Each structure stands twice: as C-alpha cells, then as structure tokens.
Coordinates of C-alpha atoms and ligand atoms in Angstrom, one line a residue:
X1 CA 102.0 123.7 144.3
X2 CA 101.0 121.2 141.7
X3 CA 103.8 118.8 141.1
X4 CA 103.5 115.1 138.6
X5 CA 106.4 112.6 138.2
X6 CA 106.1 109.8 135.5
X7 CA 108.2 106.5 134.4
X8 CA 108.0 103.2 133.2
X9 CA 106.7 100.4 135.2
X10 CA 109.5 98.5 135.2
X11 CA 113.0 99.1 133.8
X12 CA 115.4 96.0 132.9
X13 CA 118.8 96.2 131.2
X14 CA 121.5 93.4 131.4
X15 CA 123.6 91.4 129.4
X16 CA 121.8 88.6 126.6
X17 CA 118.7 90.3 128.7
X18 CA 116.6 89.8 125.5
X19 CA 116.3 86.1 126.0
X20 CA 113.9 87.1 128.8
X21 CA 111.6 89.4 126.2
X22 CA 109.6 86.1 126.0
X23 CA 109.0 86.3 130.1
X24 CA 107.7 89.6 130.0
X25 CA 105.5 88.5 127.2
X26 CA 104.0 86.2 129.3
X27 CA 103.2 88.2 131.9
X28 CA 100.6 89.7 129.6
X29 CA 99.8 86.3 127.6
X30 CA 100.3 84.4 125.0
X31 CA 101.6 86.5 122.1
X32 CA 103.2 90.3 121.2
X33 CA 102.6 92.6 118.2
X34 CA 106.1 93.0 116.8
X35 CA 106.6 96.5 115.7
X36 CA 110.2 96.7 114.6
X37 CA 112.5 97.5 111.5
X38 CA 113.2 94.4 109.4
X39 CA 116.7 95.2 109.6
X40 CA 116.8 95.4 113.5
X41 CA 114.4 92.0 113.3
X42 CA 117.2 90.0 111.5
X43 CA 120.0 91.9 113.9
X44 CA 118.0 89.7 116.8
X45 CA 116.1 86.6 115.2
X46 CA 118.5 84.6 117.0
X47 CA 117.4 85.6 120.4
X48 CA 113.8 86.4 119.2
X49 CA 113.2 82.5 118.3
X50 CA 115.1 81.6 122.0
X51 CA 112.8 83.4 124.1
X52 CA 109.9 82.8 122.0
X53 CA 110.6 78.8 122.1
X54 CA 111.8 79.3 126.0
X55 CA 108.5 81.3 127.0
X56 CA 105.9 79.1 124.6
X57 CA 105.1 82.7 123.3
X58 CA 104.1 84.1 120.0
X59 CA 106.2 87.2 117.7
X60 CA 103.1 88.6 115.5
X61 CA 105.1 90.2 112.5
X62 CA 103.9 93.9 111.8
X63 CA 106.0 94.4 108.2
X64 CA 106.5 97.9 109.8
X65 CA 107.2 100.6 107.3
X66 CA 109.5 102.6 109.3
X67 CA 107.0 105.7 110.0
X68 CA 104.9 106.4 112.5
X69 CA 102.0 108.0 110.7
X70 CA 98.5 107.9 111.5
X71 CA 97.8 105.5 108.7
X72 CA 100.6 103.3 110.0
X73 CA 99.6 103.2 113.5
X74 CA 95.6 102.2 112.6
X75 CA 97.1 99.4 110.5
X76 CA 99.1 98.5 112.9
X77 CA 95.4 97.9 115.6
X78 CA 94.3 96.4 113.1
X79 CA 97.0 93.5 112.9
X80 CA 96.7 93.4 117.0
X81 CA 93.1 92.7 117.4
X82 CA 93.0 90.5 113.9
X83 CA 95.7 88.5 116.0
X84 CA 94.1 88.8 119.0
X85 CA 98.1 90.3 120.3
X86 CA 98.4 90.3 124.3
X87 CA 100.7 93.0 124.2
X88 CA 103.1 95.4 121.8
X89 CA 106.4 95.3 121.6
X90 CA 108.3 98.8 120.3
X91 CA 112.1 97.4 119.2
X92 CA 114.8 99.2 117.3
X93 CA 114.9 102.8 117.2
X94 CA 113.2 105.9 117.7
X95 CA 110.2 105.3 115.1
X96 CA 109.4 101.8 116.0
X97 CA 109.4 102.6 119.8
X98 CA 107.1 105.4 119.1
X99 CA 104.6 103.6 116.9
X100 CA 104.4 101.0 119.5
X101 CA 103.8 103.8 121.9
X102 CA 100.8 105.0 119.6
X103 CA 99.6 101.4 118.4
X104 CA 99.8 100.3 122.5
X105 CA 98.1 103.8 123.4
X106 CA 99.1 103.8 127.2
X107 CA 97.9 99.4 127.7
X108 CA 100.0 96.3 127.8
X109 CA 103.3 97.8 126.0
X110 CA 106.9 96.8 125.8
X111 CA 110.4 99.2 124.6
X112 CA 113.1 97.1 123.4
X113 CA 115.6 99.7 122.3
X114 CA 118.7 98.6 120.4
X115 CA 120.6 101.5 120.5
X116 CA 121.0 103.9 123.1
X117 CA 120.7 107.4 120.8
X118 CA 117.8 109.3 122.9
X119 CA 115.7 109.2 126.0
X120 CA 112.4 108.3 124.1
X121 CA 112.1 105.0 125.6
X122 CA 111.2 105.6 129.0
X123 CA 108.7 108.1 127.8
X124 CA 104.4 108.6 127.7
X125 CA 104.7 110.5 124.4
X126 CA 105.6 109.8 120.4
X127 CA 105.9 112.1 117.6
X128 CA 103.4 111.4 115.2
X129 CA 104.5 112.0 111.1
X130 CA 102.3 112.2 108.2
X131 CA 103.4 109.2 105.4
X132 CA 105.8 111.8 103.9
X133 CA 107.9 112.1 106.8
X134 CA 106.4 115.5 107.9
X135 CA 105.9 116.3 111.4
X136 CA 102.3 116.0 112.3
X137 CA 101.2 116.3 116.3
X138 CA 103.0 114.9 119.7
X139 CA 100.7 112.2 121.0
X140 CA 100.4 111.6 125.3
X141 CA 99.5 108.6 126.8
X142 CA 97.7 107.8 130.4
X143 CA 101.1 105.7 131.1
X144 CA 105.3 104.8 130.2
X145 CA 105.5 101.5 129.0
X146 CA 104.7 98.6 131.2
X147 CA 108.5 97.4 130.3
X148 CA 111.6 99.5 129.1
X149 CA 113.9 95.8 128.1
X150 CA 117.8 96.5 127.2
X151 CA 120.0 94.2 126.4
X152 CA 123.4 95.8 127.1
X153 CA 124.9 93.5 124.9
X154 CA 123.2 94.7 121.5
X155 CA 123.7 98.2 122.1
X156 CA 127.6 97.7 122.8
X157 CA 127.6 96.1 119.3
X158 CA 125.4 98.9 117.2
X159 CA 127.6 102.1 115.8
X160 CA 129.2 104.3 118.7
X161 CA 128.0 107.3 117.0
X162 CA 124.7 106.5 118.3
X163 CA 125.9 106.3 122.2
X164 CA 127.8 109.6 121.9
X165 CA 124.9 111.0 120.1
X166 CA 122.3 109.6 123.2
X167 CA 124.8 111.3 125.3
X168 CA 124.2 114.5 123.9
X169 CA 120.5 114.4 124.5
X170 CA 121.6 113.3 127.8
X171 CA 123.8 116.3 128.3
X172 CA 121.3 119.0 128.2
X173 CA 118.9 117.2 130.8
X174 CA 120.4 118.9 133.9
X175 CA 120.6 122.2 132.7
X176 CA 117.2 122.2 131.2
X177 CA 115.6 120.8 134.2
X178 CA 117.5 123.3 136.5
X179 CA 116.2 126.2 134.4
X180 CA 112.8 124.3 134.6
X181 CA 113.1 124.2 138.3
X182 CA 114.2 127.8 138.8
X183 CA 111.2 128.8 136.6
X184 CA 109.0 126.9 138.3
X185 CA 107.8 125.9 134.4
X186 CA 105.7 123.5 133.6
X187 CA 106.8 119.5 132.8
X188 CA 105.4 117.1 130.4
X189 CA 104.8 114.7 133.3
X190 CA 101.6 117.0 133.9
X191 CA 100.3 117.2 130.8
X192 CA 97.0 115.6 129.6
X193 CA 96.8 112.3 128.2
X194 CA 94.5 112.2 124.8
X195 CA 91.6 114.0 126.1
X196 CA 91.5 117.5 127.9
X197 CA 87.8 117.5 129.4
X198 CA 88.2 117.7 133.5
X199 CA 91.7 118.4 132.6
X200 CA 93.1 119.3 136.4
X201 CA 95.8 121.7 135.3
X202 CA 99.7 121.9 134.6
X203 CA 102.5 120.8 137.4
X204 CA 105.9 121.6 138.2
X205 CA 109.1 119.4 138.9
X206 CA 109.4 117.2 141.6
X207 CA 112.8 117.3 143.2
X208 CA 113.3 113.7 142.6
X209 CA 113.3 114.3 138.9
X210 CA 116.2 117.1 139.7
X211 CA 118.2 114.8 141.2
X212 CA 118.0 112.1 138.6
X213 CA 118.8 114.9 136.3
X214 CA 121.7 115.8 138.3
X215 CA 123.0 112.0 138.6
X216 CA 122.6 112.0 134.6
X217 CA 125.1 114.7 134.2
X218 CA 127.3 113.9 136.9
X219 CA 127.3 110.1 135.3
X220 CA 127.9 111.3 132.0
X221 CA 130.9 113.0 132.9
X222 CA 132.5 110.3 134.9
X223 CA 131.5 107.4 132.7
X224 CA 131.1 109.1 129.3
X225 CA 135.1 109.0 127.7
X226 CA 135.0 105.2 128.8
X227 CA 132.2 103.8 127.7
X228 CA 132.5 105.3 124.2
X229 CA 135.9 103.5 124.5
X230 CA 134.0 100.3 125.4
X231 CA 131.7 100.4 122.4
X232 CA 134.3 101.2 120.2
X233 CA 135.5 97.9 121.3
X234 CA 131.8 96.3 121.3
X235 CA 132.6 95.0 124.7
X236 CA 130.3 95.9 127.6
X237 CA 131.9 97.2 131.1
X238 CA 130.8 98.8 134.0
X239 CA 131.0 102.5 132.6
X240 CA 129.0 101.5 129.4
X241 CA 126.2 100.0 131.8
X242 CA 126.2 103.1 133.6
X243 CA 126.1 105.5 130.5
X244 CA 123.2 103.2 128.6
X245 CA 121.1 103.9 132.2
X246 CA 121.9 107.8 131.9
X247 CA 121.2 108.1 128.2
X248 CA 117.8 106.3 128.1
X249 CA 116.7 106.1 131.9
X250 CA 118.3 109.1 134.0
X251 CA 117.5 111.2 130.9
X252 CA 113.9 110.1 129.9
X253 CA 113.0 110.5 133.3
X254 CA 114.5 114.2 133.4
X255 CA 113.4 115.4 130.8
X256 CA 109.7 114.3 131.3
X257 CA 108.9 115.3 134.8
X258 CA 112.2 117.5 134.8
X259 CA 111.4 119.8 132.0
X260 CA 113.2 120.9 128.6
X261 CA 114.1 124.2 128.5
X262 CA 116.9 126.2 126.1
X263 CA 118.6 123.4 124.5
X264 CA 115.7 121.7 123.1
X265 CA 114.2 124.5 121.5
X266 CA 117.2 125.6 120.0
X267 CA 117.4 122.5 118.6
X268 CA 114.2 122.6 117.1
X269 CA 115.4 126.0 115.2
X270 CA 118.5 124.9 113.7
X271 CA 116.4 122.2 112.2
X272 CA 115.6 124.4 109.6
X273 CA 119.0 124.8 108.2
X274 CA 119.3 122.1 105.6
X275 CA 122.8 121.3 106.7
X276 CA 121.6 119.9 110.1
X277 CA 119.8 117.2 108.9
X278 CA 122.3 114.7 108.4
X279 CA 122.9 115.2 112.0
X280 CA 121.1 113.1 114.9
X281 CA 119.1 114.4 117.7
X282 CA 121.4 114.2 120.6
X283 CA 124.4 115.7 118.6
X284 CA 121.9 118.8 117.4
X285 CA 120.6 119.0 121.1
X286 CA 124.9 119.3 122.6
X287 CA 125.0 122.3 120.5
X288 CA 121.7 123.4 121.6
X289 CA 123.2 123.0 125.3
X290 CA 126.2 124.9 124.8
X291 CA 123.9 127.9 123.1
X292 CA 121.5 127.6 126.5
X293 CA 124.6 128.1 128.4
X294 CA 125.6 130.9 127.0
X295 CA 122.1 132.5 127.0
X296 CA 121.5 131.9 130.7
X297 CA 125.5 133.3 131.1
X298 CA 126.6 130.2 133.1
X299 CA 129.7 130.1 134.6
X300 CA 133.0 129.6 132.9
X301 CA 134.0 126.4 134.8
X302 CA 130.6 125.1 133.4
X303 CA 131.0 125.8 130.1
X304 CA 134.6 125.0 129.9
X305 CA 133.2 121.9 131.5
X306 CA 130.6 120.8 129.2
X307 CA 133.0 121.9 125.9
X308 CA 135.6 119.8 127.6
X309 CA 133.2 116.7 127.3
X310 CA 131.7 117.6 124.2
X311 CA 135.8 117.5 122.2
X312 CA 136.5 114.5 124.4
X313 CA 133.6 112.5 123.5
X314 CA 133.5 114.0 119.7
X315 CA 129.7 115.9 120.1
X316 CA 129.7 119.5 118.1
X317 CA 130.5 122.7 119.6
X318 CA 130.3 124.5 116.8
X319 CA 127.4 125.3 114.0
X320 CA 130.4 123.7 111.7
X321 CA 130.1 120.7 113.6
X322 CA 126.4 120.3 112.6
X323 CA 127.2 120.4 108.5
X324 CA 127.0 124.8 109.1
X325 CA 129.7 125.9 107.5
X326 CA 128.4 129.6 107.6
X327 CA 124.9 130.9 108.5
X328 CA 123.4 134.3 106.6
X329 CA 121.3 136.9 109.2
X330 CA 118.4 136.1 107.8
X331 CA 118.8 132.2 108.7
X332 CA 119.4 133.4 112.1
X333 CA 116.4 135.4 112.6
X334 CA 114.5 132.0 111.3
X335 CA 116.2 129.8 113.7
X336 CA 115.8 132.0 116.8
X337 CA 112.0 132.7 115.6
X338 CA 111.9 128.8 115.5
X339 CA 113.1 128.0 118.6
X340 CA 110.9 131.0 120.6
X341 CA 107.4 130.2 119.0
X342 CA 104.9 130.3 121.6
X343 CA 104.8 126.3 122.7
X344 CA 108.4 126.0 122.2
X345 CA 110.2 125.2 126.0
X346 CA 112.4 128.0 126.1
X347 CA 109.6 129.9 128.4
X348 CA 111.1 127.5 130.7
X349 CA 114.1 129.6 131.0
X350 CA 113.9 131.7 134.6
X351 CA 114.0 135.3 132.5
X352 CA 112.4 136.6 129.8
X353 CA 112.8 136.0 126.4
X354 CA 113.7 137.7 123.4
X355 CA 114.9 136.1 120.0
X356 CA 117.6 138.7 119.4
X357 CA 119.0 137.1 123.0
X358 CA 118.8 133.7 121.6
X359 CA 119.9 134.4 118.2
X360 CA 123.1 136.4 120.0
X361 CA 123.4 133.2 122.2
X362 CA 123.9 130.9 119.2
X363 CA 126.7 133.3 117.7
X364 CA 128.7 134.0 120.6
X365 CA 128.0 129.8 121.2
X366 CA 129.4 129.2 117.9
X367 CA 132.6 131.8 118.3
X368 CA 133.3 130.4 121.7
X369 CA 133.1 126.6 121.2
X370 CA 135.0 126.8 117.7
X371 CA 137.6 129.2 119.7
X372 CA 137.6 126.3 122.5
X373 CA 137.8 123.7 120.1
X374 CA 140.8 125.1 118.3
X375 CA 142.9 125.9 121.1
X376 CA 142.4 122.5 122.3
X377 CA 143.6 121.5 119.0
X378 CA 146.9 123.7 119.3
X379 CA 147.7 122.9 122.7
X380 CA 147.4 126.4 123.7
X381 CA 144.7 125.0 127.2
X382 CA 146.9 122.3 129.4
X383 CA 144.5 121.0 131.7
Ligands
ZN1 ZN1 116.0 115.0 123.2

C-alpha cells in the first residue's frame, strides 16, 4: 500500500523565541520578504528591529493587503526578486501564512504564527481567494515550510478566543484521521504538488500520523481547561506550551498525512448559513466534530467526552452556538448537499454516504449537545 507523510523542516516554539527570527533568516542570507498584517507588524516591531540588529539581517516590507489573491501573491514575487529577498517570512494569521506559502511556492519559507487559531502553519497547502474575498482554488506545494517559528510568549498575550477556537480544529483531528485510517482514504500528504504530469498516485495514512493524532486529542484533553486559564491570564505555563504544540503542530501534522474526514466537511456546509460567519474555523469545525460523531454513532462515553470538553473550554455544541438560532429544511438539505459534494472528505468516512444521514446527523447533533449543554447547566449530570 501507498503511504506519504509530510512536515515542516524544522519546528521551533519557546519563550521571546522571535528574537531568533533573525538567525533563521540567516541561514538563508541576508534579508526576508515580510508578508504580514500591519497591525501584527506593530504588535512585534520591538522584537523585529532586535533580531534584525542582532542577525545583521534585512525585514523587506510587503504593505500586505490582507488577502491572499492571485493578484496579491504575483505582487508580492515581484517585491522579492526587485529586493533580491533570501527568503519569506508568513507572520500573523491565517491569510499572511498562506500568502507566504503561495509567494514562497515550496523554497526558502518561514511561518511565524501569532496566534495559535488553526493548524495551517505546519502545512504544504493555502487557500487561494479572489480580491473580493471569494474562495478561488487550494494551492499544494513540493514542501512545509523550511521553519514553523512560535514565540509562546505572543500567543499567550493575543485574545483566548483564538486558542479555544485552534483547539477546536484541533479536536476533530483524531476522529477524522481514525475514520481516515479505517477507510483506508486518501491524505493530502499524497497529493500532487502544482503539476500532475507523472503524477504517481494517491496514499494512505502512515501510522505515525495516527499516533500524533491520538497524542493531539489525548493532550487537548489533559492540557486544554488549563491553558485557556493561562491565557486568560497572558502568562505562559507548561499546559499552554503543550496545547500551542497540539493546536498548530500535533494537528497540522494530522490532519495532512492523517486525513479530514466528517467534521471538516460539515464544516464546509454550515458555511452557508449566514449566521456562521461570525464564527472562526476551529469553533465551526467542534460542531462539525460532534455531528461526525454522531453520524459514525460513536460511543456514549466519547461523545459525552468531547461535549464535556467542548462546555468546559466554551467551543459550541449546538447550531445556537454558531449564531443558528433555528435552521428551515431546506437549509438543511443545502448544508448536507454542501458538505457531501464529490471532493468534499466525508468519503473518508468507513461507510457509505448519504446526505439524508448527514443532514439527520446534524439534527440529532444539535438536540443532543443543546440537551447536554442544558443539563449541565441545571446540575441535573454530577460527574
Ligand atoms: Zn481545520
């Protein structure tokens, strides 16, 4: 059987660790194409101009617009080469990181996230956006970054709603690369990067990428309530280190060469509903868990489990909890159709699918967490 597993280079977090961006810069030359936010620039210029002074290196500003377009990312070469840029560096969030991704395409490339919201860091693919902010194509690159830099520091000092929210796309990695496994599905880590000619074929998980899937959720349940207590605080500790590694590396590394399954694609159907959209990734994707759950029938303890962490951490279980107060049957049947489109991952599920199953699974997901969730709130479950 075919199997493909694929990370970064090298992964660094630590505390201040961004003083030592310039060292890394180094190791590819004199000077780095800066593709960040303004905003997340002027969170940092204090430890930019350190390591820059320190290292005898070079920050190219990009005056990044904040999409990654296909206009943006050409620009973007274009300010490399006219600065004749060693390397990129992808800092901030989830758009920056993946127009660094695109601008980098697989060479000399650098992640700097800030906060710790999803597990696109680590990863060999970006989501590409027309200028509008309309989704356009996923793009795949021959490699992960050369360097995936955290500073533990900066992302116990950005919003917690961003942590809890990387911990629900963190939550549904084990299940959906369990289902993956079972399924013996395809993973991302096989797929072609750019272009398809020779293209040796698809691969399955490796059994390494199970068990970092399986320390993800096992870390995220022992570290989780604390370290959301730590960054509440903007102090890091042990259990916050431990839950930044699951959320961006223990994840990313899961997902890609463990496979998404259920939860994702559900996710990608109840972005339709309008009231979703003020909601992040992570805290869509906890919901999508609990309705993958339900649709594979897994056990009670698991559920209970997973809802347990979800109210203790403050991630949705309900379609309330993602700005749906109430959902018509033809917004169902749109969701469900959504989410089971042919190249959606939910063929990585070890049965077959229908969307009248997934569409039930979101209901009875809904009933029971809000159900669970209102118990809890009564008293009426000691555990
Ligand atoms: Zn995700």
């Amino acid at each position: 059987m075919r199997k493909a597993f694929i990370c970064p280079t090298k992964y660094v977090q630590g505390e201040s660790e961004l003083l030592n961006l310039g060292y890394f810069v180094k190791t590819f030359g004199d000077s780095a194409l800066l593709i960040a936010h303004p905003d997340d620039v002027a969170r940092v210029k204090k430890q930019l101009d350190i390591t820059a002074e320190k290292f005898n290196i070079t920050f190219v500003e990009s005056n990044f617009v904040g999409e990654c377009s296909r206009e943006e990312v050409t620009r973007l070469q274009k300010v490399a080469k006219k600065n004749k840029s060693s390397c990129t560096i992808g800092l901030g969030g989830g758009k920056a990181i993946d127009t660094a991704k695109c601008v980098a395409q697989g060479e000399s490339l650098i992640i700097v996230p800030t906060i710790a919201a999803t597990d696109a860091p680590t990863s060999h693919s970006a989501v590409l956006y027309t200028p509008d902010g309309a989704f356009d194509d996923y793009a795949y690159f021959k490699q992960s970054p050369s360097v995936v830099l955290i500073d533990t520091k900066i992302i116990a000092g950005a919003p917690v709603r961003f942590l809890v929210s990387g911990m629900g796309d963190a939550l549904s990695t084990y299940f959906e690369a369990r289902a993956t496994s079972k399924a013996f599905a395809n993973v991302n880590a096989g797929l072609p990067c750019g272009f398809r000619e020779g293209y040796c074929g698809p691969a399955k998980s490796t059994n390494t990428a199970l068990a970092l899937a399986t320390l993800c959720y096992q870390t995220l349940m022992e570290d989780g309530i604390k370290a959301k207590e730590a960054c509440e605080k903007n102090v890091v500790t042990p259990a916050l280190e431990n839950i930044i590694e699951a959320n961006i590396l223990l994840s990313g590394l899961g997902f890609e060469s463990g496979g998404l399954a259920g939860a994702h694609a559900i996710h990608d159907g109840l972005t339709i509903l309008e009231g979703t959209h003020q909601y992040f990734h992570g805290e869509k994707v906890a919901f999508g868990t609990l309705a993958q759950l339900v649709l594979e029938n897994a056990s009670t303890k698991e559920l209970e489990d997973v809802l347990d962490f979800c109210l203790a951490v403050g991630l949705p279980v309900c379609l309330a909890d993602i700005g749906v107060d109430h959902i018509t049957d033809t917004q169902l049947c749109q969701v469900a159709e959504k989410a089971c489109i042919p190249e959606e991952s939910i063929y990585s599920m070890p049965f077959p699918i229908r969307k009248d199953s997934v569409a039930a699974a979101i209901i009875a997901a809904d009933k029971i967490g809000s159900s669970y969730k209102a118990k809890k709130q009564s008293g009426g479950i000691v555990c």
